[in-house]
Amino acid sequence: ALTQPTTTAAITPKALTVTGAVASNKVYDGLTTATVSFTAATLTGVVTGDTVSLVTSGATAAFADATAGAGKAVTVTGLALAGSDSTNYSLTAPSLAADLTKAALTATADNKTRLQGTANPAFTITYIGFVNGETKTAITEPVATTTATVDSADGTYPITLSGGSAANYALTLVNGTLTVTAKSVPVITW
């Protein structure tokens, strides 16, 4: 009698890749959350005749970090496969990238007033545009200077902002005005 041999084999699911998914650029908001469009996404590698589809309803996407930069990696998780033949496949998430651009930040030198013959006041800067609860500690502040000295005549002088930098903000510098007023001279009458 002839005994038929028995064999066991491990059949590994065929890897599918997602093509056509597009990560959207975004402006810095202090968060890693990314947006990906799957409108044109397709599965590459499905055997003809198999019924397999891409499920994106649970998908989330994130930048590698929240720092502004060009061509930053975007990781997609939560994709799934559906269809009667989906168990014969595994899914490789798409490799995506997008730009995380700097947020606009305006630094404005606050207007100041002083009397002629006195020292300039401390100059201050007002910022508009910080995101996610950030403050001026998130940037290298610009410096505020003026041409007015203790001996300057009454009039207006520019408070000029210069320098400053930020990894996640595009700084716009707006100058202010220092107003020097003449000292009042007491009138003595006899």
CSV table of C-alpha atoms in Angstrom, one decimal:
chain,number,residue,atom,x,y,z
A,1,ALA,CA,0.0,0.0,0.0
A,2,LEU,CA,1.2,3.4,-0.9
A,3,THR,CA,0.9,6.1,1.7
A,4,GLN,CA,0.5,9.6,0.4
A,5,PRO,CA,2.9,12.0,2.0
A,6,THR,CA,1.5,14.9,3.9
A,7,THR,CA,2.9,18.3,3.9
A,8,THR,CA,2.3,21.5,5.7
A,9,ALA,CA,3.1,24.9,4.5
A,10,ALA,CA,2.9,28.4,5.9
A,11,ILE,CA,1.2,30.7,3.4
A,12,THR,CA,2.0,34.3,4.2
A,13,PRO,CA,-0.4,37.0,3.2
A,14,LYS,CA,0.6,39.0,0.1
A,15,ALA,CA,1.7,42.6,1.0
A,16,LEU,CA,-0.3,45.3,-0.6
A,17,THR,CA,0.7,49.0,-0.8
A,18,VAL,CA,-1.4,52.1,-0.9
A,19,THR,CA,-0.8,54.5,-3.7
A,20,GLY,CA,-2.4,57.8,-4.5
A,21,ALA,CA,-2.8,58.9,-0.9
A,22,VAL,CA,-1.8,62.6,-0.4
A,23,ALA,CA,-0.7,64.3,2.8
A,24,SER,CA,-1.7,67.9,3.0
A,25,ASN,CA,0.7,70.8,3.9
A,26,LYS,CA,-0.3,72.7,7.0
A,27,VAL,CA,0.7,75.8,8.9
A,28,TYR,CA,2.4,75.2,12.3
A,29,ASP,CA,-0.1,74.9,15.1
A,30,GLY,CA,2.1,73.2,17.7
A,31,LEU,CA,0.5,69.8,17.0
A,32,THR,CA,1.7,66.8,15.0
A,33,THR,CA,-1.8,66.0,13.6
A,34,ALA,CA,-1.7,65.7,9.8
A,35,THR,CA,-4.4,65.4,7.2
A,36,VAL,CA,-4.3,62.8,4.4
A,37,SER,CA,-6.7,62.5,1.4
A,38,PHE,CA,-7.5,59.0,0.3
A,39,THR,CA,-9.8,60.2,-2.6
A,40,ALA,CA,-7.4,58.8,-5.3
A,41,ALA,CA,-6.0,56.0,-3.1
A,42,THR,CA,-5.7,52.5,-4.6
A,43,LEU,CA,-4.3,49.2,-3.5
A,44,THR,CA,-1.4,47.9,-5.5
A,45,GLY,CA,-0.7,44.2,-5.7
A,46,VAL,CA,-4.2,42.7,-5.5
A,47,VAL,CA,-4.5,39.5,-7.5
A,48,THR,CA,-7.0,39.8,-10.4
A,49,GLY,CA,-10.3,38.4,-9.4
A,50,ASP,CA,-9.8,38.9,-5.6
A,51,THR,CA,-12.2,41.1,-3.7
A,52,VAL,CA,-10.2,43.4,-1.5
A,53,SER,CA,-10.8,47.1,-0.7
A,54,LEU,CA,-9.2,49.8,1.4
A,55,VAL,CA,-10.9,51.0,4.6
A,56,THR,CA,-9.9,54.5,5.6
A,57,SER,CA,-12.6,55.3,8.2
A,58,GLY,CA,-10.3,54.6,11.1
A,59,ALA,CA,-7.2,56.2,9.6
A,60,THR,CA,-5.2,58.9,11.5
A,61,ALA,CA,-2.1,60.7,10.3
A,62,ALA,CA,0.7,62.5,12.1
A,63,PHE,CA,3.9,64.4,11.3
A,64,ALA,CA,7.1,62.9,12.9
A,65,ASP,CA,7.2,66.0,15.1
A,66,ALA,CA,5.6,69.4,15.4
A,67,THR,CA,8.5,71.5,14.2
A,68,ALA,CA,8.1,73.4,10.9
A,69,GLY,CA,10.0,72.1,8.0
A,70,ALA,CA,9.7,71.0,4.3
A,71,GLY,CA,9.1,67.4,3.2
A,72,LYS,CA,8.4,66.1,6.7
A,73,ALA,CA,7.4,62.4,7.1
A,74,VAL,CA,3.7,61.7,7.7
A,75,THR,CA,2.8,58.4,9.3
A,76,VAL,CA,-0.6,56.9,8.6
A,77,THR,CA,-2.1,54.4,11.0
A,78,GLY,CA,-5.6,52.7,11.2
A,79,LEU,CA,-5.9,51.7,7.6
A,80,ALA,CA,-7.6,48.3,7.1
A,81,LEU,CA,-8.6,45.9,4.4
A,82,ALA,CA,-12.1,44.6,3.7
A,83,GLY,CA,-13.6,42.1,1.3
A,84,SER,CA,-14.0,38.3,1.0
A,85,ASP,CA,-10.3,37.8,0.1
A,86,SER,CA,-8.8,40.4,2.5
A,87,THR,CA,-7.4,37.8,4.8
A,88,ASN,CA,-5.0,36.7,2.0
A,89,TYR,CA,-3.3,40.1,2.2
A,90,SER,CA,-1.4,42.4,4.5
A,91,LEU,CA,-1.3,46.1,4.2
A,92,THR,CA,1.8,48.3,4.1
A,93,ALA,CA,1.0,51.9,5.1
A,94,PRO,CA,2.0,54.6,2.5
A,95,SER,CA,5.2,56.6,2.9
A,96,LEU,CA,4.0,60.2,2.8
A,97,ALA,CA,5.5,63.6,3.3
A,98,ALA,CA,4.2,67.2,3.5
A,99,ASP,CA,5.4,70.6,4.4
A,100,LEU,CA,4.7,72.1,7.9
A,101,THR,CA,5.1,75.8,7.3
A,102,LYS,CA,5.9,78.5,9.8
A,103,ALA,CA,3.0,80.3,11.4
A,104,ALA,CA,2.8,84.1,10.9
A,105,LEU,CA,3.9,86.1,14.0
A,106,THR,CA,3.8,89.9,14.2
A,107,ALA,CA,6.1,91.6,16.7
A,108,THR,CA,5.2,95.3,17.2
A,109,ALA,CA,7.3,97.7,19.2
A,110,ASP,CA,5.0,99.4,21.7
A,111,ASN,CA,4.8,103.2,21.4
A,112,LYS,CA,6.4,105.1,24.4
A,113,THR,CA,6.5,108.7,25.7
A,114,ARG,CA,9.1,110.4,27.8
A,115,LEU,CA,10.2,113.9,28.9
A,116,GLN,CA,13.1,115.7,27.2
A,117,GLY,CA,16.2,115.3,29.3
A,118,THR,CA,15.2,111.9,30.8
A,119,ALA,CA,16.4,108.4,29.9
A,120,ASN,CA,14.5,106.4,27.4
A,121,PRO,CA,11.9,104.1,29.0
A,122,ALA,CA,12.2,100.3,28.7
A,123,PHE,CA,11.0,99.3,25.3
A,124,THR,CA,8.4,96.5,25.1
A,125,ILE,CA,7.1,94.4,22.3
A,126,THR,CA,3.5,93.0,21.7
A,127,TYR,CA,3.2,89.8,19.8
A,128,ILE,CA,0.2,88.6,17.8
A,129,GLY,CA,0.1,85.1,16.3
A,130,PHE,CA,1.4,82.6,18.9
A,131,VAL,CA,-0.4,79.3,18.7
A,132,ASN,CA,-1.2,76.5,21.1
A,133,GLY,CA,-0.5,78.6,24.2
A,134,GLU,CA,3.0,79.5,23.3
A,135,THR,CA,4.6,82.7,24.4
A,136,LYS,CA,7.7,84.8,23.6
A,137,THR,CA,9.8,82.0,25.2
A,138,ALA,CA,9.3,80.0,22.0
A,139,ILE,CA,11.3,82.5,20.0
A,140,THR,CA,14.5,84.5,20.0
A,141,GLU,CA,13.1,88.0,20.5
A,142,PRO,CA,14.0,90.9,18.3
A,143,VAL,CA,15.7,93.9,19.9
A,144,ALA,CA,14.1,97.4,20.2
A,145,THR,CA,16.3,100.4,19.8
A,146,THR,CA,15.9,104.1,19.0
A,147,THR,CA,18.1,107.0,17.9
A,148,ALA,CA,16.8,109.3,20.7
A,149,THR,CA,19.2,110.1,23.5
A,150,VAL,CA,18.8,112.0,26.8
A,151,ASP,CA,19.8,115.2,24.9
A,152,SER,CA,17.4,114.7,22.0
A,153,ALA,CA,15.0,117.5,21.2
A,154,ASP,CA,11.2,117.1,21.6
A,155,GLY,CA,9.6,115.3,18.8
A,156,THR,CA,9.0,111.7,17.6
A,157,TYR,CA,11.7,109.1,17.1
A,158,PRO,CA,11.4,105.6,15.6
A,159,ILE,CA,11.6,102.6,17.9
A,160,THR,CA,13.1,100.1,15.5
A,161,LEU,CA,12.9,96.3,15.9
A,162,SER,CA,15.7,94.2,14.5
A,163,GLY,CA,16.8,90.6,14.6
A,164,GLY,CA,14.8,87.9,16.2
A,165,SER,CA,14.2,84.4,15.0
A,166,ALA,CA,11.9,81.4,15.4
A,167,ALA,CA,11.9,77.8,14.2
A,168,ASN,CA,8.1,77.7,13.9
A,169,TYR,CA,7.2,81.3,13.2
A,170,ALA,CA,7.7,83.7,10.3
A,171,LEU,CA,8.4,87.0,12.1
A,172,THR,CA,7.1,90.3,10.8
A,173,LEU,CA,8.6,93.3,12.6
A,174,VAL,CA,6.6,96.5,13.1
A,175,ASN,CA,8.4,99.6,14.4
A,176,GLY,CA,6.9,101.9,17.1
A,177,THR,CA,7.3,105.6,18.0
A,178,LEU,CA,9.0,107.3,20.9
A,179,THR,CA,7.5,110.7,21.6
A,180,VAL,CA,9.8,113.1,23.5
A,181,THR,CA,7.9,116.0,25.0
A,182,ALA,CA,9.4,119.2,26.2
A,183,LYS,CA,9.7,119.8,29.9
A,184,SER,CA,7.4,122.4,31.1
A,185,VAL,CA,9.2,125.4,32.5
A,186,PRO,CA,7.6,126.9,35.6
A,187,VAL,CA,6.6,130.5,35.2
A,188,ILE,CA,7.5,132.6,38.2
A,189,THR,CA,5.6,135.8,38.6
A,190,TRP,CA,6.5,138.6,41.0
